[in-house]
Coordinates of C-alpha atoms in Angstrom, one line a residue:
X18 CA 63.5 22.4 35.5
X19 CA 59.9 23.5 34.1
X20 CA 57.2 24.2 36.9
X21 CA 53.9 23.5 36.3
X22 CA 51.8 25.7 35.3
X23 CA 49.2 26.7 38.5
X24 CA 45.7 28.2 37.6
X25 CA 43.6 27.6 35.0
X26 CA 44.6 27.9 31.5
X27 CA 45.1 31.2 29.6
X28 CA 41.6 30.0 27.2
X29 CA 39.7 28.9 29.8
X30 CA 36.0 29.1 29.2
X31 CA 34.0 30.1 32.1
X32 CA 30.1 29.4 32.3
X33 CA 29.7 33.4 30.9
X34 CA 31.7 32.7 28.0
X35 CA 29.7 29.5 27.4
X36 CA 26.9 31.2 27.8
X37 CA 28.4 33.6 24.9
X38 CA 28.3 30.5 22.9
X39 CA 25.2 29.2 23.5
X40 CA 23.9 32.6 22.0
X41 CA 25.7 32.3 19.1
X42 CA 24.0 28.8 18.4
X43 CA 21.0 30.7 18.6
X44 CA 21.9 33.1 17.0
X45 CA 23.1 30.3 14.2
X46 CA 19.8 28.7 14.3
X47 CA 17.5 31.6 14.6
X48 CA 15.0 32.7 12.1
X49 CA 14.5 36.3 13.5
X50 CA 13.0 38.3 10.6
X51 CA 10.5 37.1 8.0
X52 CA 11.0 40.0 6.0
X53 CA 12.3 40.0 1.9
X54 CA 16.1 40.3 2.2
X55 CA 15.9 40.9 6.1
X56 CA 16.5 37.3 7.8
X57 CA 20.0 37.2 6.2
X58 CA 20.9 40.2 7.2
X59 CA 19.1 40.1 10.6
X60 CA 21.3 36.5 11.1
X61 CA 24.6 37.8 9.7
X62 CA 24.6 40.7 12.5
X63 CA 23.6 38.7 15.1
X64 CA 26.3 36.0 14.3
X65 CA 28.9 38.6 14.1
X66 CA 28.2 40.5 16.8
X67 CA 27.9 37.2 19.4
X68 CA 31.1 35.8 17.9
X69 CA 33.2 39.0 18.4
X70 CA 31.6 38.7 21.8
X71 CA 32.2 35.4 22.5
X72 CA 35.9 35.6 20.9
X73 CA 36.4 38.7 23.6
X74 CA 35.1 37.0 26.1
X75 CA 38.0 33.9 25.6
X76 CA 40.8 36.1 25.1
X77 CA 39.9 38.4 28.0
X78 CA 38.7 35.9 30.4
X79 CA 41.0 36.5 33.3
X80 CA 42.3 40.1 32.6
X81 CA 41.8 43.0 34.9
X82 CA 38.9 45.3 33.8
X83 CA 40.4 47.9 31.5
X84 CA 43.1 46.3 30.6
X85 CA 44.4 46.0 26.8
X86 CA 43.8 43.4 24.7
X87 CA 45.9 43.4 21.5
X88 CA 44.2 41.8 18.6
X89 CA 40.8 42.1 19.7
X90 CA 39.8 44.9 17.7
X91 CA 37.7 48.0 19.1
X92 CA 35.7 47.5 22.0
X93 CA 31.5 48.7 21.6
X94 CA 30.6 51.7 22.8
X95 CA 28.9 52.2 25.7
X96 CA 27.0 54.7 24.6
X97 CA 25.8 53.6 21.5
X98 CA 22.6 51.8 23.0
X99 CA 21.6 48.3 23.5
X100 CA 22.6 45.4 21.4
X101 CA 19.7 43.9 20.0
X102 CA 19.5 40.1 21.2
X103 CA 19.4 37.5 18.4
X104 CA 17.7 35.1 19.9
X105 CA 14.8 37.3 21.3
X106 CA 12.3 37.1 18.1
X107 CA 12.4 33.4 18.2
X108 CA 11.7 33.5 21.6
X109 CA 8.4 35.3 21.6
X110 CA 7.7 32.7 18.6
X111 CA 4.9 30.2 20.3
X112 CA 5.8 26.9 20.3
X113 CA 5.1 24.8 17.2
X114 CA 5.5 21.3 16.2
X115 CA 5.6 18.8 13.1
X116 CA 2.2 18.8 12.5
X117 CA 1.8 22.6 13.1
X118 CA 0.3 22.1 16.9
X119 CA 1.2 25.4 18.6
X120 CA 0.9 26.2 22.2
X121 CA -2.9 26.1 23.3
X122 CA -4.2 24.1 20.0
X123 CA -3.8 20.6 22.0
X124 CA -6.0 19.8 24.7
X125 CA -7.7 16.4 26.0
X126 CA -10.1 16.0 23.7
X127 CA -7.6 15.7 21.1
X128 CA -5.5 13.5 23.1
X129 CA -8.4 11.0 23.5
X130 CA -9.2 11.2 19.9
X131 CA -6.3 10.7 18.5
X132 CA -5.8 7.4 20.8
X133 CA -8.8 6.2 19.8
X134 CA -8.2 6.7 16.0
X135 CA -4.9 4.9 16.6
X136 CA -6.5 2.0 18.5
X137 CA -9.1 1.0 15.5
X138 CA -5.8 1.3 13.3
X139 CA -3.4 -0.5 14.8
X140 CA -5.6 -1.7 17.9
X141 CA -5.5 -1.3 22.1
X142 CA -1.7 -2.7 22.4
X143 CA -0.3 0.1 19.8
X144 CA -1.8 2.8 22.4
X145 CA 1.0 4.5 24.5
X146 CA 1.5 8.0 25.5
X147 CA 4.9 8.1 23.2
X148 CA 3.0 6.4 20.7
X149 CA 0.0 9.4 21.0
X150 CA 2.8 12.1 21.2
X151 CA 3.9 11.0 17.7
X152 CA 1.1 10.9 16.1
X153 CA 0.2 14.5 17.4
X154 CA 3.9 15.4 16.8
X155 CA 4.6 16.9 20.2
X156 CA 6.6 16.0 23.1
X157 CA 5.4 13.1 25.2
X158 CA 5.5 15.1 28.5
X159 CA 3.3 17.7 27.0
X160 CA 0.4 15.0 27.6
X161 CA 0.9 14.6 31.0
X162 CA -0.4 18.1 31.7
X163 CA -4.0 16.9 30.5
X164 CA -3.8 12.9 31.1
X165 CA -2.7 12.0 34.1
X166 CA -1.4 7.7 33.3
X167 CA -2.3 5.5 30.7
X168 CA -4.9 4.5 33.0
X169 CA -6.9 7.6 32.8
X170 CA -6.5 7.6 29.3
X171 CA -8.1 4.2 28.9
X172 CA -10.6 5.6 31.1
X173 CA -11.8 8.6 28.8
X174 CA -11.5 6.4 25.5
X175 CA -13.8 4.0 26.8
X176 CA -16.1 7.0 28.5
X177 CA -15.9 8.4 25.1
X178 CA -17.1 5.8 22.6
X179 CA -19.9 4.7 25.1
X180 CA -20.7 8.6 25.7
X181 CA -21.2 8.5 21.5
X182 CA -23.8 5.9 21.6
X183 CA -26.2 7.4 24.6
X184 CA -28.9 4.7 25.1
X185 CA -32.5 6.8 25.0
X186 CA -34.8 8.0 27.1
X187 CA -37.3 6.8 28.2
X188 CA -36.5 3.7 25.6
X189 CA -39.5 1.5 24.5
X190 CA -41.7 0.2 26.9
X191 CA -41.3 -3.0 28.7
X192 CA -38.0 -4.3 30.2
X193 CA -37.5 -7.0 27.2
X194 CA -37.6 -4.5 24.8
X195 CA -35.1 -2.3 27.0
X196 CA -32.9 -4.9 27.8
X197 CA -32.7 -5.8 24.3
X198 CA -32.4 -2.3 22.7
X199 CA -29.1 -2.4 25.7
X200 CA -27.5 -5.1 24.3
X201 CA -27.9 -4.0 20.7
X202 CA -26.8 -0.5 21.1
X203 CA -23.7 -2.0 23.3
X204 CA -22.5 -5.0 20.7
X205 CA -22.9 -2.2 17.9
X206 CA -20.5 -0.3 19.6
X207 CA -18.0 -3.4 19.8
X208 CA -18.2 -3.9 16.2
X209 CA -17.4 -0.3 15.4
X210 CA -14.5 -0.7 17.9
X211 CA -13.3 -4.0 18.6
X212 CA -10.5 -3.1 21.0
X213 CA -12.7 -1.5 23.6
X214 CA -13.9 -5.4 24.8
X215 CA -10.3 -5.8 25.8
X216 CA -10.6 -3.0 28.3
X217 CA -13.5 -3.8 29.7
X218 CA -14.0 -7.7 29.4
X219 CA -12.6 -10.2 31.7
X220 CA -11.3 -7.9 34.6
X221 CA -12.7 -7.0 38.3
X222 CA -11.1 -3.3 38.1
X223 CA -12.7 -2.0 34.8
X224 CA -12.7 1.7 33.7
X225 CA -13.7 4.6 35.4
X226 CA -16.0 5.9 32.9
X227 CA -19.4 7.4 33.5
X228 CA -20.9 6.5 29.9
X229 CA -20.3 3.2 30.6
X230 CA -21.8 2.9 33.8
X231 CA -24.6 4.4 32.6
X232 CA -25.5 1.1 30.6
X233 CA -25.8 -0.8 33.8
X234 CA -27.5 2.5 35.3
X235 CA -30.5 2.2 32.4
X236 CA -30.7 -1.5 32.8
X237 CA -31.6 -1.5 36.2
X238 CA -34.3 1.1 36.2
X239 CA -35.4 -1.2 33.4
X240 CA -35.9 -3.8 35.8
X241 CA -37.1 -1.5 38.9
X242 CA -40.5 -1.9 39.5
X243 CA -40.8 -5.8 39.0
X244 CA -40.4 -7.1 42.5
X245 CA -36.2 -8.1 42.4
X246 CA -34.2 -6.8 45.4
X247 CA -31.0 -4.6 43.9
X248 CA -28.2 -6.9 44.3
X249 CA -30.5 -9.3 41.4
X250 CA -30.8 -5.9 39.7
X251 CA -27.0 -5.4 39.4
X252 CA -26.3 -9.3 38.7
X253 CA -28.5 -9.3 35.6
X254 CA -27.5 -5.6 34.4
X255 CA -23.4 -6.8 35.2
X256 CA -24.6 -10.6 34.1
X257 CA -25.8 -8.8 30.0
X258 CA -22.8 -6.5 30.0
X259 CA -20.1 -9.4 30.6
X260 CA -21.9 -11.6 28.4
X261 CA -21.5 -9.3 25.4
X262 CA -17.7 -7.9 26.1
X263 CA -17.3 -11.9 26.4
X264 CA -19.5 -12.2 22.7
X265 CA -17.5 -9.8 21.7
X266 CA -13.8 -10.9 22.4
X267 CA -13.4 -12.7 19.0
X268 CA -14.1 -9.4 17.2
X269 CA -11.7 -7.8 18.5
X270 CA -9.2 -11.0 18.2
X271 CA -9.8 -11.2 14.3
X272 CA -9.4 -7.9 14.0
X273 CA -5.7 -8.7 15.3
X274 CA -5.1 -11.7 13.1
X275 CA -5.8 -9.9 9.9
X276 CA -4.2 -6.8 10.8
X277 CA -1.0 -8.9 11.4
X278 CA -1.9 -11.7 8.4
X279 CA -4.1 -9.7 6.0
X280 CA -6.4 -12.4 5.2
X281 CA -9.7 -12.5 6.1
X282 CA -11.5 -15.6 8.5
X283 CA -13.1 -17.3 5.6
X284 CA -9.6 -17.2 3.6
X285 CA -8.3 -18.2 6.8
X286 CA -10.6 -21.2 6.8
X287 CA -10.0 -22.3 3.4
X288 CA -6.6 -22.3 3.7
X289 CA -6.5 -24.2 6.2
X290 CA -9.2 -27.3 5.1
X291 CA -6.9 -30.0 4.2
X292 CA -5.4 -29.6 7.8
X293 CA -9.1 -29.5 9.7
X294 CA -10.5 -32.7 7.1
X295 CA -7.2 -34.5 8.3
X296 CA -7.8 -33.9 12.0
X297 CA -11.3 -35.1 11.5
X298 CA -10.5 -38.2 9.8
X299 CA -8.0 -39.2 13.1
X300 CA -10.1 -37.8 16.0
X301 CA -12.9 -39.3 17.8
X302 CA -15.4 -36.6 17.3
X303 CA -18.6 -38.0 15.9
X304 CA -20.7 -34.3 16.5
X305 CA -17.9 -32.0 15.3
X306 CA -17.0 -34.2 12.3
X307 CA -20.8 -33.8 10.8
X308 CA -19.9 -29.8 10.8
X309 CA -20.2 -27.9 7.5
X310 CA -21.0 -24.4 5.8
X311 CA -24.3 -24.0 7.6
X312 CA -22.3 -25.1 11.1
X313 CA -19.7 -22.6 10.3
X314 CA -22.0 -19.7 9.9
X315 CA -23.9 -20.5 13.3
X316 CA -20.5 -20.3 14.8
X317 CA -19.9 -17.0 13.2
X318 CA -20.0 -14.1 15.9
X319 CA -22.8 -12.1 15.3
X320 CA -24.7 -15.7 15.0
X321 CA -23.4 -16.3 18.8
X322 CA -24.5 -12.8 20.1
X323 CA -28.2 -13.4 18.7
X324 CA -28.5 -16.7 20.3
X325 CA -26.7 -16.2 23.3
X326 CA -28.9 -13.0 23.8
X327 CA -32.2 -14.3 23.2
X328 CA -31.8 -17.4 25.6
X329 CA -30.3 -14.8 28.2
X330 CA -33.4 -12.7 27.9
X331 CA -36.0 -15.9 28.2
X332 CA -33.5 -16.6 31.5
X333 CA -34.9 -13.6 33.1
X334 CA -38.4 -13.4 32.0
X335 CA -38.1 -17.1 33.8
X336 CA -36.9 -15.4 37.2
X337 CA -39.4 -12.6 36.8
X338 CA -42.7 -15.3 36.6
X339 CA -41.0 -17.6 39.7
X340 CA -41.0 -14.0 41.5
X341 CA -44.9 -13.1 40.7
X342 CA -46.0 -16.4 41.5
X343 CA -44.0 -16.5 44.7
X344 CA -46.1 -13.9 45.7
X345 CA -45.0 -11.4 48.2
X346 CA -41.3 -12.0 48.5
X347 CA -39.0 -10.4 46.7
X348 CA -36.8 -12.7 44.5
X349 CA -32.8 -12.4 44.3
X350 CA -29.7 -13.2 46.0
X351 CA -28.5 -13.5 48.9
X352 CA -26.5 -9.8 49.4
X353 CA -25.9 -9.3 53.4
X354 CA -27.9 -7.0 55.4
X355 CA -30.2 -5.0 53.8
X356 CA -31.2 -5.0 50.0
X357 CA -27.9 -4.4 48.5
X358 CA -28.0 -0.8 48.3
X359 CA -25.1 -0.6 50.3
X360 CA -23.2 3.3 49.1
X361 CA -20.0 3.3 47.0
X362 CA -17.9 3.3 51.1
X363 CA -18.4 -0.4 51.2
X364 CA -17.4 -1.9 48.1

């Protein structure tokens, strides 16, 4: 009867002799001299000498220390000083990437930038940190050590395109002209970059970005000085801002559609006429059905935005005459104790 065979087997690989191995893939891998002639030779030695050594280390795994090994060949001497490690060149190499990033070239700024650039591509929803990493050609978690979340970098790409168009100081004089000049400066922005209204439009938690909130800062000290308490100061400077993110919305929308159908709106119009004349035949709609080429351009955006700005603008100059001829009160809305200057603690 055969017993079975107790212990490990006679090639066993321990973790050493893996280790062995792995240094040969190195050592297989490794570009260690740049020099005419020298990287072969460089790579030939190292190969040999960490596959004799891993080929040692399997045959003698086990063995007591001195003992023979037939077949192995001559043993190094001691003496003869230290092996050169293979793999040590390409160690002290820094870091490099596709796009020839090397360790220290990427920083936030770059980050952000590259985001943006990627966002007036392919717009908002292409953004991701993977998506980023590619583009930069490093590894994903290498952004984490200067973005924190996808969150912050929304943050700093809306802080950053609003931190390009820095409204002036002191601005023109009178509040019209200011609030105006505001609106201008912030719709221009929108057009350059569409998918900015979708980060701040139509949301009660919007970015963290001081450029931003330096509109609303510059529109209220437009207003100071003309009798409204600061909670009206906030509703018309919040009021302007969230009418034109809301103006703005279909720019960044048909930017979308002819990304995705690479047609234009009025191509997208004419191909669809035979569809809107039938609908208008059928329907009830005795206003809509009188629409043509002069409606459709008052519908356009930027003809919305004009409108919708001027008749916002007459809105306050009406709140600002009911508060001078009211006399001494100030005029504005209800806002709990106090005028409304209440410290970032309480909201």
């Amino acid at each position: 009867m055969r017993l079975a065979v107790r212990g490990r087997p006679p090639r066993y690989c321990s973790r050493a002799c893996r280790a062995r191995a792995y240094r040969m893939r190195v050592a297989d891998r490794s570009a260690t001299d740049t020099r005419p002639g020298g990287r072969a030779e460089a790579q030939g030695e190292g190969r040999a000498g960490v596959r004799a050594e891993v080929q040692g280390g399997v045959q003698g795994e086990g063995r007591a220390e001195g003992q023979a090994d037939p077949g192995a060949g001559p043993r190094a001497d001691p003496g003869a000083g230290p092996r050169a490690d293979p793999g040590a060149d390409a160690r002290r190499m820094p870091e490099s990437t596709e796009t020839g990033l090397s360790e220290g070239t990427l920083d936030q700024r770059l980050i952000v930038r590259t985001a943006i650039e990627l966002a007036d591509r392919d717009g908002v929803a292409a953004v991701s940190m993977r998506r980023v990493a590619t583009e930069l050609g490093v590894g994903v978690m290498s952004l984490y050590r200067y973005v924190a979340s996808r969150e912050e970098l929304n943050d700093l790409m809306v802080d950053t395109v609003f931190g390009e168009r820095p409204l002036p100081e002191p601005g023109p004089d009178g509040w019209r002209a200011k609030l105006e000049l505001s609106a201008r400066e912030e719709w221009a922005l929108y057009r350059d970059h569409p998918w900015v209204s979708h980060l701040v439009a139509v949301t009660t938690r919007p970015p963290i970005a001081p450029s931003l909130m330096a509109y609303t800062d510059w529109r209220m000290r437009a207003l100071d000085g003309h009798r409204l308490d600061f909670a009206t100061m906030v509703q018309i400077a919040i009021m302007i801002g969230t009418y034109l993110q809301s103006a703005a919305m279909p720019l960044a929308h048909e930017a979308q559609a002819a990304r995705a159908t690479r047609n234009t709106r009025q191509q997208w119009a004419d191909a669809r006429q035979d569809a809107l004349h039938r609908t208008l035949r059928t329907a009830h709609l005795p206003m809509v059905s009188e629409f043509g080429t002069e409606a459709f351009q008052a519908s356009e955006p930027e003809n919305i935005f004009e409108f919708g700005l001027h008749r916002m603008l007459d809105g306050v100059a009406a709140l600002l005459d009911a508060v001078r001829a009211a006399g001494d009160t100030p005029a504005g809305s209800p806002a709990g104790p106090g005028d409304g200057r209440s410290g970032i603690d309480e909201i």
